[in-house]
Coordinates of C-alpha atoms in Angstrom, one line a residue:
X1 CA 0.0 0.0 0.0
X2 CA 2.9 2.1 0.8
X3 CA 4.9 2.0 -2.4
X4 CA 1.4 2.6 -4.2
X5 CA 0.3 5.9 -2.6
X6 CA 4.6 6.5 -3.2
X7 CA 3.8 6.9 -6.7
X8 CA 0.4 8.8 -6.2
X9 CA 1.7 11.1 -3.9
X10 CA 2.8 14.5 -4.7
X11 CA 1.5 14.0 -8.4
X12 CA 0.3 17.3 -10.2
X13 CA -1.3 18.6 -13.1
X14 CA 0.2 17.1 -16.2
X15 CA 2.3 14.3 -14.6
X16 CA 1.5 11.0 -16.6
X17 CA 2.2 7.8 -14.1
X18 CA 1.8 3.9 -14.7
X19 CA 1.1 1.7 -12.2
X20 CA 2.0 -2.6 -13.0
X21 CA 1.3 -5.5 -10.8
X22 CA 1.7 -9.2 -11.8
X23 CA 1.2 -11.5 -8.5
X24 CA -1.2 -13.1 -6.3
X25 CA -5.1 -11.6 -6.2
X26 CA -8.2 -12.4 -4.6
X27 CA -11.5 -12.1 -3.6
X28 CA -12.9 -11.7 0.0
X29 CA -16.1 -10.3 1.8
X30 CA -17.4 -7.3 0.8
X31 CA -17.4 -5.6 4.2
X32 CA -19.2 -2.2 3.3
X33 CA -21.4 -3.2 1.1
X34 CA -20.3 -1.7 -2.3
X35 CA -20.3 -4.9 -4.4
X36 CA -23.2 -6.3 -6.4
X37 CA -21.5 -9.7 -6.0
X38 CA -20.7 -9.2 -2.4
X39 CA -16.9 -10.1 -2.6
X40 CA -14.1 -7.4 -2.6
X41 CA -11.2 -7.8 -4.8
X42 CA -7.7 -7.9 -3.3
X43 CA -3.9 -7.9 -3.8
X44 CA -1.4 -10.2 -2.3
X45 CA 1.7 -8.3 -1.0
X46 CA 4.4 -10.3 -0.8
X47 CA 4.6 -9.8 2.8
X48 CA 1.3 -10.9 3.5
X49 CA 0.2 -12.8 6.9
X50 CA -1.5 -15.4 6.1
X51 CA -3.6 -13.3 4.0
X52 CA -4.5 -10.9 7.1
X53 CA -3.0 -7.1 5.7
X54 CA -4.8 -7.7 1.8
X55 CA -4.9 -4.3 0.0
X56 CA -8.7 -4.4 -0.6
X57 CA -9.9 -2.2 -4.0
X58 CA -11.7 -0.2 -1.3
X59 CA -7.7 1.0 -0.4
X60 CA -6.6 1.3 -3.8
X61 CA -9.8 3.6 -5.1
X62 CA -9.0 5.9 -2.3
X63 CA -5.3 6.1 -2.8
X64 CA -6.1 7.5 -6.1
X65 CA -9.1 9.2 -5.0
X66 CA -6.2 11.5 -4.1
X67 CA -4.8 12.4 -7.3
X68 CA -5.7 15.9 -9.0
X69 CA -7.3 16.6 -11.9
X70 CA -4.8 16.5 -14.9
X71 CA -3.3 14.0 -13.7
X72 CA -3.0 10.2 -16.0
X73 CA -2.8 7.1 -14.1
X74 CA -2.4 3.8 -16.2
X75 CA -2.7 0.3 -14.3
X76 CA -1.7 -2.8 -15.5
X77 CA -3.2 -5.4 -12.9
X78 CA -2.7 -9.0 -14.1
X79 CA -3.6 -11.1 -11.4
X80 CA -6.6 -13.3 -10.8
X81 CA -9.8 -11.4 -9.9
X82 CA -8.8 -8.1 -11.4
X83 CA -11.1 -7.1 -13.3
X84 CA -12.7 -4.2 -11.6
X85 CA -9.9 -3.8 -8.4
X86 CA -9.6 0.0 -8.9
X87 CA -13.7 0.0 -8.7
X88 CA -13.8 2.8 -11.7
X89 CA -17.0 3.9 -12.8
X90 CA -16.6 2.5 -16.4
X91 CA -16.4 -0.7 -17.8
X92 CA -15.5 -1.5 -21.8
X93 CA -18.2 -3.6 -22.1
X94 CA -18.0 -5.1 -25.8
X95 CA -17.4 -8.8 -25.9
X96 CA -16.9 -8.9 -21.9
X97 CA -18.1 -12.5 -21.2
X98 CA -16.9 -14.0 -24.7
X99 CA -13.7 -15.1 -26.0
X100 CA -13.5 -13.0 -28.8
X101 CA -14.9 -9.5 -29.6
X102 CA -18.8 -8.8 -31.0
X103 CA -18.5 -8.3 -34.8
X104 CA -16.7 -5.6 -36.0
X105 CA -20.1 -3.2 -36.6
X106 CA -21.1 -3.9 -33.6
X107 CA -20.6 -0.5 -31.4
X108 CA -18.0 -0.6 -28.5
X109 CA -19.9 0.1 -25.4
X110 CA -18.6 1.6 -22.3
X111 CA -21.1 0.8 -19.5
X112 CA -21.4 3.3 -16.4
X113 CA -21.0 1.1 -13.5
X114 CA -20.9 3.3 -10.7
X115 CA -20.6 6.8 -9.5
X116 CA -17.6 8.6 -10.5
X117 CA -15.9 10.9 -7.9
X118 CA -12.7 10.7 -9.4
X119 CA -10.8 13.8 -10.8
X120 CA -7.9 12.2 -12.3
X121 CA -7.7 10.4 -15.8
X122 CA -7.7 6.7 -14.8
X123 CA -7.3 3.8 -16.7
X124 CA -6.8 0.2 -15.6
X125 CA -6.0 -3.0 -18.1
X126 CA -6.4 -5.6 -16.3
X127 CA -6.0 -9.4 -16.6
X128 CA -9.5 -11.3 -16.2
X129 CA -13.0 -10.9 -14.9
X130 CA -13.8 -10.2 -11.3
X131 CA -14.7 -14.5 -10.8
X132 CA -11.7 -15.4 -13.1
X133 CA -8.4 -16.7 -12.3
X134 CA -5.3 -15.5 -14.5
X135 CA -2.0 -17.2 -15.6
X136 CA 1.6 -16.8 -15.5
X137 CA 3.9 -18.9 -17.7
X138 CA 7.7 -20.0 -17.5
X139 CA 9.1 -19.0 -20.5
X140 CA 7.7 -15.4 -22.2
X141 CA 9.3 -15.9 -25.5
X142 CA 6.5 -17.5 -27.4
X143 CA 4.5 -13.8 -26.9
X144 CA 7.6 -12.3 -29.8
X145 CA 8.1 -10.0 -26.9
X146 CA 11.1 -7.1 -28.6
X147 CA 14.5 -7.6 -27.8
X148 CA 14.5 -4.8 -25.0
X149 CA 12.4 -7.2 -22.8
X150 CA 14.9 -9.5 -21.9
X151 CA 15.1 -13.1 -22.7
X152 CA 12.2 -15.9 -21.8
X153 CA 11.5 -15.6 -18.3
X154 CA 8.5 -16.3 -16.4
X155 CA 5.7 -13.7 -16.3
X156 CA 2.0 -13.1 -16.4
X157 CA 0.1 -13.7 -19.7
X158 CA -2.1 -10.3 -19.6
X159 CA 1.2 -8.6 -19.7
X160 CA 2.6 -10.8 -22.1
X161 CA -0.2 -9.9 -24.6
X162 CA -0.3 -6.0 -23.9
X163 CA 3.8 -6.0 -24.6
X164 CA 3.3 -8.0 -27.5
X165 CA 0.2 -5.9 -28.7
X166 CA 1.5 -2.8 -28.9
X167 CA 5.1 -4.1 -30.0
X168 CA 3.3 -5.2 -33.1
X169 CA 1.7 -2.3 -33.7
X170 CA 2.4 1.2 -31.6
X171 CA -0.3 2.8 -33.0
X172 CA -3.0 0.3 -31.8
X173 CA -6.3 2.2 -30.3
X174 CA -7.5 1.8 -26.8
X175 CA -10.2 -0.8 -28.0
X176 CA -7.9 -2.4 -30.6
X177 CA -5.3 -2.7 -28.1
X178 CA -7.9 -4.5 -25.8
X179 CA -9.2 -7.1 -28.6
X180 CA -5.7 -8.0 -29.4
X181 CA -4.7 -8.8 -26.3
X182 CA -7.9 -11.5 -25.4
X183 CA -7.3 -12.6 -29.2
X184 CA -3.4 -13.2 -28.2
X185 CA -4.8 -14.9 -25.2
X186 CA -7.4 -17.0 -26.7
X187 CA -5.4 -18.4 -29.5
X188 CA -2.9 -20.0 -26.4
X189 CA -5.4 -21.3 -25.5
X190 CA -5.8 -19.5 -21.8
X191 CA -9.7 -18.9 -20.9
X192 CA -8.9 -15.9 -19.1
X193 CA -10.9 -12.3 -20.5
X194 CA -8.8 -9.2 -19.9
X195 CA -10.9 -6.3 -18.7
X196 CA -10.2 -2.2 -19.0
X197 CA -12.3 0.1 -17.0
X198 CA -11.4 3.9 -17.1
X199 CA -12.6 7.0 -14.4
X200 CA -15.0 8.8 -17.4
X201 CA -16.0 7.8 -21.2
X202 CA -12.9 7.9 -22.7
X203 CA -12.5 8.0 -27.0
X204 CA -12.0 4.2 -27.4
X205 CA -10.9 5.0 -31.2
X206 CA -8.3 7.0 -29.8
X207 CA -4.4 5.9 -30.0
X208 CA -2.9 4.1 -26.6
X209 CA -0.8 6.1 -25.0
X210 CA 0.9 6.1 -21.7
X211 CA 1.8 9.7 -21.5
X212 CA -0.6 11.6 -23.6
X213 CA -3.7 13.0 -21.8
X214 CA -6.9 10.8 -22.7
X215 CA -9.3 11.9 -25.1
X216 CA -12.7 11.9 -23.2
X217 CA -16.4 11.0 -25.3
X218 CA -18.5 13.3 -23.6
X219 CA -21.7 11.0 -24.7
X220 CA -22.2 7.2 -24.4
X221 CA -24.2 5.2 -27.0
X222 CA -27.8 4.4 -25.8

């Protein structure tokens, strides 16, 4: 929790910050009464005891509760049970519980989930549904990760795909981006459905960026 508000705190207008986790997550009682489902999603810090000091999404949405308009926040979760664990009031909703995206005319939906109180640009990739587990692999070099990333070493699969994704093509669009990565995912066979939920409507035809400010869509579809 510490090294998380570390990067949070401090931040101003115009910083740009990214935010990555790959370990251990899970799901426990909802003790306040904010989940539909009942169960709060959770990280796994390394220096758990025996699972007694979890950071809740309850902490994390109010460590970044903090952050000041003008401010971008990226998160990379890839963990099980990550797919809403910032609890943002968005939710990219096309193709969510499939393993492939809707047809291509279909229009890309983002779904208002909850109340946003939020005054920084958030956005959070993350590696499955709420009630799914997520993978990690041995050797990374079947993803054609670049060169820069090292050679094949153990990592998670949701990371894998976004590095591979936008390796591949750097001008890839938020939703793009998205439907590359399940479609990396799905032809490896893994059953797991990467998520991205965002703070406001953001432009979802819009390039992926982890610096530039995001481009807001001021109206939903009906």
């Amino acid at each position: 929790t510490q090294s998380t508000w570390g990067l949070c705190v401090g931040a101003k207008k115009g910083d740009s910050l990214f935010f990555h986790y790959s370990g251990h997550g899970v799901q426990v009682a909802d003790t306040d009464g904010d989940e539909e489902d009942r169960k709060d999603e959770a990280l796994v810090p390394c220096d758990h005891d025996n699972k007694k000091n979890l950071i809740r999404d309850d902490q994390l949405h109010a460590i970044i509760s903090d952050l000041p308009e003008g401010v971008r926040l990226t998160c990379l979760v890839d963990c099980c049970h990550s797919g809403t664990v910032l609890d943002l009031s968005y939710q990219f909703m096309a193709g969510r519980t499939t393993d492939t995206m809707e047809s291509k005319d279909t229009p890309r939906l983002l779904r208002q989930i909850g109340e946003n109180t939020l005054k920084a640009d958030i956005l959070l990739f993350s590696g499955c549904l709420d009630e799914q587990t997520a993978s990690d692999v041995k050797d990374r070099s079947s993803f054609n990760l670049p060169v820069w990333t090292g050679p094949g070493q153990a990592g998670g699969v949701c990371t894998s795909a976004l590095v591979s994704a936008v390796s591949a093509n750097p001008q890839v669009t938020y939703a793009q981006l998205l439907e590359d990565m399940r479609q990396i995912l799905q032809r490896k066979h893994f059953k797991q459905i990467p998520q991205m939920t965002c703070s406001r409507p953001i432009l979802l035809s819009s390039p992926f960026s982890l610096e530039d400010g995001l481009i807001h869509q001021h109206s939903l579809p009906s």
